PDB file of C-alpha atoms in Angstrom:
ATOM      1  CA  MET A  54      -8.391  52.779 -25.833  1.00 57.00           C
ATOM      2  CA  ARG A  55      -5.520  53.816 -23.531  1.00 49.00           C
ATOM      3  CA  ALA A  56      -7.917  53.293 -20.235  1.00 49.00           C
ATOM      4  CA  LEU A  57      -9.194  50.193 -21.885  1.00 47.00           C
ATOM      5  CA  ARG A  58      -5.575  49.173 -22.108  1.00 49.00           C
ATOM      6  CA  ILE A  59      -4.942  50.201 -18.131  1.00 48.00           C
ATOM      7  CA  LEU A  60      -7.656  48.213 -17.193  1.00 45.00           C
ATOM      8  CA  LEU A  61      -6.357  45.008 -19.070  1.00 49.00           C
ATOM      9  CA  ILE A  62      -3.161  45.808 -17.428  1.00 46.00           C
ATOM     10  CA  VAL A  63      -4.790  45.996 -14.099  1.00 46.00           C
ATOM     11  CA  VAL A  64      -6.804  42.945 -14.493  1.00 46.00           C
ATOM     12  CA  VAL A  65      -3.961  40.675 -15.792  1.00 45.00           C
ATOM     13  CA  VAL A  66      -1.708  42.193 -12.576  1.00 47.00           C
ATOM     14  CA  LEU A  67      -4.765  41.265 -10.323  1.00 44.00           C
ATOM     15  CA  GLY A  68      -5.153  37.866 -11.912  1.00 44.00           C
ATOM     16  CA  GLY A  69      -1.370  36.764 -11.530  1.00 49.00           C
ATOM     17  CA  LEU A  70      -0.812  38.206  -7.958  1.00 43.00           C
ATOM     18  CA  PHE A  71      -4.341  35.914  -7.253  1.00 47.00           C
ATOM     19  CA  VAL A  72      -2.645  32.844  -8.712  1.00 54.00           C
ATOM     20  CA  LEU A  73       0.462  33.605  -6.687  1.00 60.00           C
ATOM     21  CA  ALA A  74      -1.202  33.832  -3.639  1.00 64.00           C
ATOM     22  CA  ASP A  75      -3.304  30.487  -4.506  1.00 64.00           C
ATOM     23  CA  ARG A  76      -0.113  28.816  -5.174  1.00 71.00           C
ATOM     24  CA  LEU A  77       1.431  29.851  -2.129  1.00 71.00           C
ATOM     25  CA  ALA A  78      -1.615  28.984  -0.100  1.00 74.00           C
ATOM     26  CA  VAL A  79      -1.878  25.465  -1.455  1.00 80.00           C
ATOM     27  CA  ASN A  80       2.217  24.964  -0.850  1.00 84.00           C
ATOM     28  CA  PHE A  81       1.760  26.054   2.668  1.00 81.00           C
ATOM     29  CA  ALA A  82      -1.470  23.841   3.202  1.00 82.00           C
ATOM     30  CA  GLU A  83       0.604  20.808   1.822  1.00 85.00           C
ATOM     31  CA  ASP A  84       3.273  21.232   4.258  1.00 86.00           C
ATOM     32  CA  GLU A  85       0.964  21.713   7.194  1.00 84.00           C
ATOM     33  CA  ALA A  86      -1.208  18.628   5.742  1.00 82.00           C
ATOM     34  CA  ALA A  87       1.869  16.586   5.553  1.00 85.00           C
ATOM     35  CA  ALA A  88       3.614  17.281   8.989  1.00 86.00           C
ATOM     36  CA  LYS A  89       0.545  16.630  10.927  1.00 85.00           C
ATOM     37  CA  LEU A  90      -0.289  13.376   8.721  1.00 84.00           C
ATOM     38  CA  LYS A  91       3.444  12.254   9.999  1.00 86.00           C
ATOM     39  CA  THR A  92       2.670  12.918  13.346  1.00 85.00           C
ATOM     40  CA  THR A  93      -0.854  11.637  13.491  1.00 81.00           C
ATOM     41  CA  GLU A  94       0.228   8.121  11.637  1.00 82.00           C
ATOM     42  CA  ASN A  95       3.924   8.333  13.516  1.00 82.00           C
ATOM     43  CA  LEU A  96       5.651   8.077  10.542  1.00 85.00           C
ATOM     44  CA  ALA A  97       9.725   7.966   9.861  1.00 85.00           C
ATOM     45  CA  THR A  98       9.705  10.350   7.092  1.00 88.00           C
ATOM     46  CA  THR A  99       7.115  13.010   6.000  1.00 91.00           C
ATOM     47  CA  PRO A 100       4.667  11.625   3.222  1.00 90.00           C
ATOM     48  CA  ASP A 101       3.851  13.599  -0.108  1.00 91.00           C
ATOM     49  CA  VAL A 102       0.699  15.393  -0.178  1.00 89.00           C
ATOM     50  CA  SER A 103      -0.646  17.208  -3.318  1.00 89.00           C
ATOM     51  CA  ILE A 104      -3.666  19.448  -3.354  1.00 86.00           C
ATOM     52  CA  ASN A 105      -5.306  19.303  -6.608  1.00 87.00           C
ATOM     53  CA  GLY A 106      -7.636  21.409  -8.297  1.00 79.00           C
ATOM     54  CA  PHE A 107      -7.889  25.255  -8.858  1.00 77.00           C
ATOM     55  CA  PRO A 108      -8.030  27.759  -7.540  1.00 83.00           C
ATOM     56  CA  PHE A 109      -7.257  26.561  -3.885  1.00 77.00           C
ATOM     57  CA  LEU A 110      -8.704  29.426  -2.157  1.00 77.00           C
ATOM     58  CA  THR A 111     -12.296  29.031  -3.391  1.00 82.00           C
ATOM     59  CA  GLN A 112     -12.116  25.721  -2.070  1.00 82.00           C
ATOM     60  CA  VAL A 113     -10.922  26.367   1.228  1.00 80.00           C
ATOM     61  CA  VAL A 114     -13.923  28.782   1.381  1.00 77.00           C
ATOM     62  CA  GLY A 115     -16.446  26.068   0.755  1.00 79.00           C
ATOM     63  CA  GLY A 116     -14.900  23.836   3.147  1.00 78.00           C
ATOM     64  CA  GLU A 117     -14.107  20.887   1.106  1.00 85.00           C
ATOM     65  CA  LEU A 118     -11.126  19.981  -1.148  1.00 85.00           C
ATOM     66  CA  ASP A 119     -12.020  18.091  -4.385  1.00 88.00           C
ATOM     67  CA  ASP A 120      -8.918  16.003  -4.487  1.00 90.00           C
ATOM     68  CA  VAL A 121      -5.829  15.283  -2.459  1.00 90.00           C
ATOM     69  CA  GLU A 122      -3.075  12.575  -3.147  1.00 92.00           C
ATOM     70  CA  VAL A 123      -0.863  11.288  -0.317  1.00 91.00           C
ATOM     71  CA  GLY A 124       2.137   9.222  -0.753  1.00 92.00           C
ATOM     72  CA  ILE A 125       3.850   7.333   1.882  1.00 91.00           C
ATOM     73  CA  ASP A 126       6.951   5.048   1.705  1.00 89.00           C
ATOM     74  CA  GLY A 127       7.774   2.384   3.881  1.00 88.00           C
ATOM     75  CA  TYR A 128       4.628   2.587   6.138  1.00 89.00           C
ATOM     76  CA  GLU A 129       4.797  -0.166   9.033  1.00 88.00           C
ATOM     77  CA  ALA A 130       1.416  -1.904   9.143  1.00 85.00           C
ATOM     78  CA  ALA A 131       0.398  -4.127  11.999  1.00 81.00           C
ATOM     79  CA  ALA A 132       0.778  -7.846  10.693  1.00 79.00           C
ATOM     80  CA  GLY A 133      -1.659  -9.649  13.377  1.00 71.00           C
ATOM     81  CA  ALA A 134       0.651 -10.990  15.777  1.00 67.00           C
ATOM     82  CA  GLU A 135       0.974  -8.473  18.866  1.00 69.00           C
ATOM     83  CA  GLY A 136       4.059  -6.047  17.924  1.00 71.00           C
ATOM     84  CA  GLN A 137       4.308  -7.634  14.219  1.00 81.00           C
ATOM     85  CA  LYS A 138       4.671  -5.338  11.664  1.00 86.00           C
ATOM     86  CA  ILE A 139       5.069  -5.574   8.007  1.00 89.00           C
ATOM     87  CA  ARG A 140       6.363  -3.126   5.642  1.00 91.00           C
ATOM     88  CA  ILE A 141       4.337  -1.188   3.031  1.00 92.00           C
ATOM     89  CA  ASP A 142       6.191   0.285   0.242  1.00 93.00           C
ATOM     90  CA  ASP A 143       4.893   2.994  -2.211  1.00 92.00           C
ATOM     91  CA  LEU A 144       1.318   3.569  -0.537  1.00 93.00           C
ATOM     92  CA  LYS A 145      -0.238   5.979  -2.681  1.00 94.00           C
ATOM     93  CA  ALA A 146      -3.910   7.203  -1.913  1.00 92.00           C
ATOM     94  CA  ASN A 147      -6.197   9.466  -3.919  1.00 93.00           C
ATOM     95  CA  MET A 148      -8.927  10.920  -1.644  1.00 90.00           C
ATOM     96  CA  ARG A 149     -12.116  12.673  -3.078  1.00 92.00           C
ATOM     97  CA  GLY A 150     -14.145  14.955  -1.054  1.00 90.00           C
ATOM     98  CA  VAL A 151     -12.320  16.030   1.739  1.00 87.00           C
ATOM     99  CA  GLU A 152     -13.995  18.086   4.376  1.00 87.00           C
ATOM    100  CA  PHE A 153     -12.121  19.667   7.001  1.00 80.00           C
ATOM    101  CA  SER A 154     -13.030  21.340  10.348  1.00 77.00           C
ATOM    102  CA  SER A 155     -12.889  25.291  10.528  1.00 68.00           C
ATOM    103  CA  ASP A 156      -9.709  25.448  12.607  1.00 68.00           C
ATOM    104  CA  PHE A 157      -7.910  22.559   9.931  1.00 66.00           C
ATOM    105  CA  SER A 158      -7.072  20.578  12.921  1.00 72.00           C
ATOM    106  CA  SER A 159      -9.035  17.280  10.934  1.00 76.00           C
ATOM    107  CA  ALA A 160      -9.758  16.578   7.288  1.00 82.00           C
ATOM    108  CA  THR A 161     -12.008  13.470   6.533  1.00 88.00           C
ATOM    109  CA  ALA A 162     -12.256  12.191   2.742  1.00 88.00           C
ATOM    110  CA  ALA A 163     -15.681  11.064   1.590  1.00 93.00           C
ATOM    111  CA  THR A 164     -13.937   8.289  -0.526  1.00 93.00           C
ATOM    112  CA  ALA A 165     -10.217   7.058  -1.248  1.00 93.00           C
ATOM    113  CA  THR A 166      -8.592   4.503  -3.492  1.00 95.00           C
ATOM    114  CA  GLY A 167      -4.791   3.534  -3.779  1.00 94.00           C
ATOM    115  CA  THR A 168      -2.147   1.587  -4.799  1.00 96.00           C
ATOM    116  CA  ALA A 169       0.958  -0.095  -2.546  1.00 94.00           C
ATOM    117  CA  SER A 170       3.209  -3.044  -2.514  1.00 95.00           C
ATOM    118  CA  VAL A 171       5.117  -5.732  -0.227  1.00 95.00           C
ATOM    119  CA  THR A 172       7.949  -7.067  -1.393  1.00 95.00           C
ATOM    120  CA  TYR A 173       8.588 -11.021  -1.638  1.00 94.00           C
ATOM    121  CA  ALA A 174      10.956 -11.037   0.906  1.00 93.00           C
ATOM    122  CA  GLU A 175       8.724  -9.182   3.216  1.00 91.00           C
ATOM    123  CA  LEU A 176       5.951 -11.679   2.491  1.00 90.00           C
ATOM    124  CA  LEU A 177       8.372 -14.743   2.977  1.00 89.00           C
ATOM    125  CA  LYS A 178       8.834 -13.759   6.434  1.00 84.00           C
ATOM    126  CA  THR A 179       5.186 -14.960   7.154  1.00 81.00           C
ATOM    127  CA  ALA A 180       5.840 -18.537   5.206  1.00 79.00           C
ATOM    128  CA  LYS A 181       7.164 -21.655   7.388  1.00 77.00           C
ATOM    129  CA  ASN A 182      10.663 -21.373   6.436  1.00 79.00           C
ATOM    130  CA  GLU A 183      11.647 -23.326   9.176  1.00 84.00           C
ATOM    131  CA  PRO A 184      11.860 -27.362   8.231  1.00 87.00           C
ATOM    132  CA  THR A 185       8.798 -29.092   9.322  1.00 86.00           C
ATOM    133  CA  ASP A 186       7.600 -32.542   9.074  1.00 89.00           C
ATOM    134  CA  VAL A 187       5.177 -33.321   6.390  1.00 87.00           C
ATOM    135  CA  ALA A 188       5.704 -37.048   6.168  1.00 87.00           C
ATOM    136  CA  PRO A 189       7.435 -40.081   7.911  1.00 88.00           C
ATOM    137  CA  GLY A 190      11.420 -39.203   6.989  1.00 87.00           C
ATOM    138  CA  VAL A 191      10.521 -35.823   5.025  1.00 88.00           C
ATOM    139  CA  THR A 192      10.891 -32.517   6.143  1.00 88.00           C
ATOM    140  CA  ALA A 193      10.314 -28.991   4.118  1.00 90.00           C
ATOM    141  CA  GLN A 194      10.786 -25.420   4.125  1.00 90.00           C
ATOM    142  CA  VAL A 195       9.674 -22.537   2.020  1.00 92.00           C
ATOM    143  CA  VAL A 196      13.200 -20.759   0.590  1.00 92.00           C
ATOM    144  CA  GLY A 197      11.856 -18.368  -1.714  1.00 93.00           C
ATOM    145  CA  LEU A 198       9.185 -16.333  -3.351  1.00 95.00           C
ATOM    146  CA  SER A 199       8.981 -14.678  -6.586  1.00 96.00           C
ATOM    147  CA  ASP A 200       7.133 -13.777  -9.787  1.00 95.00           C
ATOM    148  CA  GLY A 201       5.483 -16.977 -11.504  1.00 95.00           C
ATOM    149  CA  GLY A 202       4.059 -15.252 -14.499  1.00 93.00           C
ATOM    150  CA  ASN A 203       0.522 -14.682 -15.595  1.00 92.00           C
ATOM    151  CA  GLY A 204      -0.312 -13.200 -11.703  1.00 92.00           C
ATOM    152  CA  LYS A 205       1.281 -16.350 -10.066  1.00 95.00           C
ATOM    153  CA  ILE A 206       3.602 -16.522  -7.150  1.00 96.00           C
ATOM    154  CA  LYS A 207       6.129 -19.046  -7.553  1.00 96.00           C
ATOM    155  CA  VAL A 208       7.104 -20.461  -4.028  1.00 95.00           C
ATOM    156  CA  THR A 209      10.013 -22.472  -3.690  1.00 94.00           C
ATOM    157  CA  VAL A 210      10.642 -25.343  -1.147  1.00 92.00           C
ATOM    158  CA  GLU A 211      13.508 -27.006  -0.040  1.00 91.00           C
ATOM    159  CA  ALA A 212      12.843 -30.493   1.158  1.00 90.00           C
ATOM    160  CA  THR A 213      15.092 -33.599   2.885  1.00 89.00           C
ATOM    161  CA  VAL A 214      13.791 -37.058   2.356  1.00 88.00           C
ATOM    162  CA  LEU A 215      15.235 -39.801   4.924  1.00 84.00           C
ATOM    163  CA  GLY A 216      18.089 -37.443   6.136  1.00 86.00           C
ATOM    164  CA  THR A 217      19.212 -36.608   2.519  1.00 87.00           C
ATOM    165  CA  LYS A 218      18.325 -33.153   0.903  1.00 88.00           C
ATOM    166  CA  LEU A 219      16.802 -33.137  -2.324  1.00 86.00           C
ATOM    167  CA  PRO A 220      19.647 -32.102  -4.964  1.00 88.00           C
ATOM    168  CA  GLN A 221      16.917 -29.384  -6.584  1.00 88.00           C
ATOM    169  CA  PRO A 222      14.574 -27.307  -4.736  1.00 91.00           C
ATOM    170  CA  LEU A 223      10.950 -27.815  -5.756  1.00 90.00           C
ATOM    171  CA  SER A 224       8.805 -25.158  -6.718  1.00 92.00           C
ATOM    172  CA  VAL A 225       4.690 -24.583  -6.792  1.00 94.00           C
ATOM    173  CA  LEU A 226       2.747 -22.169  -8.553  1.00 96.00           C
ATOM    174  CA  SER A 227       0.284 -20.093  -6.183  1.00 96.00           C
ATOM    175  CA  THR A 228      -2.550 -18.060  -6.396  1.00 97.00           C
ATOM    176  CA  VAL A 229      -2.603 -14.953  -4.426  1.00 96.00           C
ATOM    177  CA  GLY A 230      -6.028 -13.135  -3.028  1.00 95.00           C
ATOM    178  CA  VAL A 231      -7.549 -10.982  -0.196  1.00 95.00           C
ATOM    179  CA  GLU A 232      -9.817 -11.804   2.282  1.00 93.00           C
ATOM    180  CA  GLY A 233     -10.926  -9.110   4.448  1.00 90.00           C
ATOM    181  CA  ASP A 234      -7.655  -7.822   6.040  1.00 90.00           C
ATOM    182  CA  THR A 235      -5.826 -10.687   4.937  1.00 91.00           C
ATOM    183  CA  VAL A 236      -3.101 -11.513   2.038  1.00 93.00           C
ATOM    184  CA  ARG A 237      -3.995 -15.323   1.188  1.00 94.00           C
ATOM    185  CA  VAL A 238      -1.239 -17.342  -0.923  1.00 95.00           C
ATOM    186  CA  HIS A 239      -2.673 -21.000  -1.732  1.00 95.00           C
ATOM    187  CA  ALA A 240      -0.608 -23.680  -3.970  1.00 95.00           C
ATOM    188  CA  ASP A 241      -2.320 -24.152  -7.408  1.00 96.00           C
ATOM    189  CA  SER A 242      -0.660 -27.919  -7.396  1.00 92.00           C
ATOM    190  CA  LEU A 243       1.289 -29.968  -4.966  1.00 89.00           C
ATOM    191  CA  PRO A 244       5.007 -30.902  -4.978  1.00 86.00           C
ATOM    192  CA  SER A 245       6.209 -34.488  -4.935  1.00 82.00           C
ATOM    193  CA  PHE A 246       8.833 -35.409  -2.158  1.00 81.00           C
ATOM    194  CA  GLY A 247      11.006 -37.850  -4.315  1.00 73.00           C
ATOM    195  CA  GLY A 248       8.010 -40.420  -4.433  1.00 72.00           C
ATOM    196  CA  VAL A 249       7.284 -40.243  -0.734  1.00 75.00           C
ATOM    197  CA  GLN A 250       3.502 -39.923  -0.310  1.00 75.00           C
ATOM    198  CA  ALA A 251       2.561 -36.777   1.969  1.00 80.00           C
ATOM    199  CA  ALA A 252      -0.977 -35.774   3.413  1.00 83.00           C
ATOM    200  CA  GLU A 253      -2.367 -33.085   1.404  1.00 87.00           C
ATOM    201  CA  ASP A 254      -2.838 -30.853   4.541  1.00 89.00           C
ATOM    202  CA  GLU A 255       0.400 -31.631   5.716  1.00 89.00           C
ATOM    203  CA  VAL A 256       2.157 -30.279   2.640  1.00 89.00           C
ATOM    204  CA  ARG A 257      -0.273 -27.188   2.223  1.00 91.00           C
ATOM    205  CA  SER A 258       0.821 -26.177   5.956  1.00 90.00           C
ATOM    206  CA  ILE A 259       4.216 -25.700   4.195  1.00 89.00           C
ATOM    207  CA  THR A 260       3.286 -24.033   0.854  1.00 91.00           C
ATOM    208  CA  ASP A 261       0.090 -22.116   1.833  1.00 93.00           C
ATOM    209  CA  PHE A 262       0.124 -18.880   4.280  1.00 91.00           C
ATOM    210  CA  GLU A 263      -1.375 -15.882   4.973  1.00 90.00           C
ATOM    211  CA  GLN A 264      -0.355 -12.446   6.280  1.00 89.00           C
ATOM    212  CA  LYS A 265      -2.555 -10.092   8.013  1.00 89.00           C
ATOM    213  CA  ILE A 266      -2.083  -6.386   6.860  1.00 88.00           C
ATOM    214  CA  ASP A 267      -4.111  -4.086   9.474  1.00 84.00           C
ATOM    215  CA  ASP A 268      -4.138  -0.560  10.473  1.00 82.00           C
ATOM    216  CA  LEU A 269      -3.375   0.913   7.428  1.00 86.00           C
ATOM    217  CA  PRO A 270      -3.222   5.184   7.532  1.00 84.00           C
ATOM    218  CA  GLY A 271      -6.787   6.658   7.833  1.00 82.00           C
ATOM    219  CA  GLY A 272      -8.709   3.418   7.850  1.00 83.00           C
ATOM    220  CA  ILE A 273      -8.314   2.318   4.407  1.00 90.00           C
ATOM    221  CA  ALA A 274      -8.268  -1.255   3.823  1.00 91.00           C
ATOM    222  CA  LEU A 275      -7.197  -3.883   1.322  1.00 93.00           C
ATOM    223  CA  ASP A 276      -9.426  -4.454  -1.543  1.00 95.00           C
ATOM    224  CA  LYS A 277      -7.339  -6.746  -4.300  1.00 95.00           C
ATOM    225  CA  VAL A 278      -4.194  -8.227  -4.456  1.00 95.00           C
ATOM    226  CA  GLU A 279      -2.059  -9.561  -7.327  1.00 94.00           C
ATOM    227  CA  ALA A 280       1.430 -10.909  -7.829  1.00 95.00           C
ATOM    228  CA  GLY A 281       4.119  -8.632  -9.695  1.00 93.00           C
ATOM    229  CA  LYS A 282       7.675  -8.701 -10.532  1.00 93.00           C
ATOM    230  CA  ASN A 283       9.354  -7.727  -7.179  1.00 94.00           C
ATOM    231  CA  GLY A 284       6.410  -8.469  -4.853  1.00 95.00           C
ATOM    232  CA  VAL A 285       2.511  -8.423  -4.378  1.00 96.00           C
ATOM    233  CA  GLU A 286       0.829  -5.063  -5.777  1.00 96.00           C
ATOM    234  CA  ILE A 287      -2.210  -4.025  -3.528  1.00 95.00           C
ATOM    235  CA  THR A 288      -5.242  -1.851  -4.227  1.00 95.00           C
ATOM    236  CA  VAL A 289      -6.675  -0.145  -1.323  1.00 94.00           C
ATOM    237  CA  LYS A 290      -9.846   1.494  -0.712  1.00 94.00           C
ATOM    238  CA  GLY A 291     -11.876   3.472   2.078  1.00 91.00           C
ATOM    239  CA  THR A 292     -14.916   5.723   2.749  1.00 92.00           C
ATOM    240  CA  ASN A 293     -14.946   8.634   5.516  1.00 91.00           C
ATOM    241  CA  VAL A 294     -10.903   8.241   5.575  1.00 86.00           C
ATOM    242  CA  ALA A 295      -9.438  10.467   8.275  1.00 81.00           C
ATOM    243  CA  LEU A 296      -6.369  12.492   6.442  1.00 75.00           C
ATOM    244  CA  VAL A 297      -5.318  14.150   9.603  1.00 69.00           C
ATOM    245  CA  GLY A 298      -7.054  14.542  12.944  1.00 60.00           C
TER     246      GLY A 298
END
């Protein structure tokens, strides 16, 4: 019985040391991956990297990590025009089947899914918010975007008719969607400018607009988008996504 107790104590101690070593190793790996990702993507702040699954060391021996989560706040994505950027908030990606090179200089995920958001203020930069002629004697401009409820965006428009600004801003509910790497906002109906008839194409040149979002980290791409309380909520996905390297 004494020998059995000693054996059990040894097993428990060794098990505890293994768990400690495993957690120290995973913490070191997370810090290293975060630092490399910051450099690779030229990020202003260090991202959050979490390597899930236990034990970590056996995953390293196998050359593949089951599940890695990455969080980046304030990512500056390419916005189509040369040099133009758009801020992506709370970008979170869950990466599965992450294979890494023998010298740990690169890592690629078989699949990735995630979420992100773009504030209405950021999206407003792409709308026509300068006075534009929509009919003889009528100019209009988008002055605000907000949550319209039921998955719609409320687009607020100011108009001037025959030199007089309308006393109340006009608003329309719009549908938001994704086509390729572009977020598109399309008005469900068009506003009336004080009884003045305006061509649909001219009005839609104000109410309808789009924003390209390109060059997301690791090659992930837009999947879906919907209107939220403070901005548009984006779902992203990708295959063969480069985590580092």
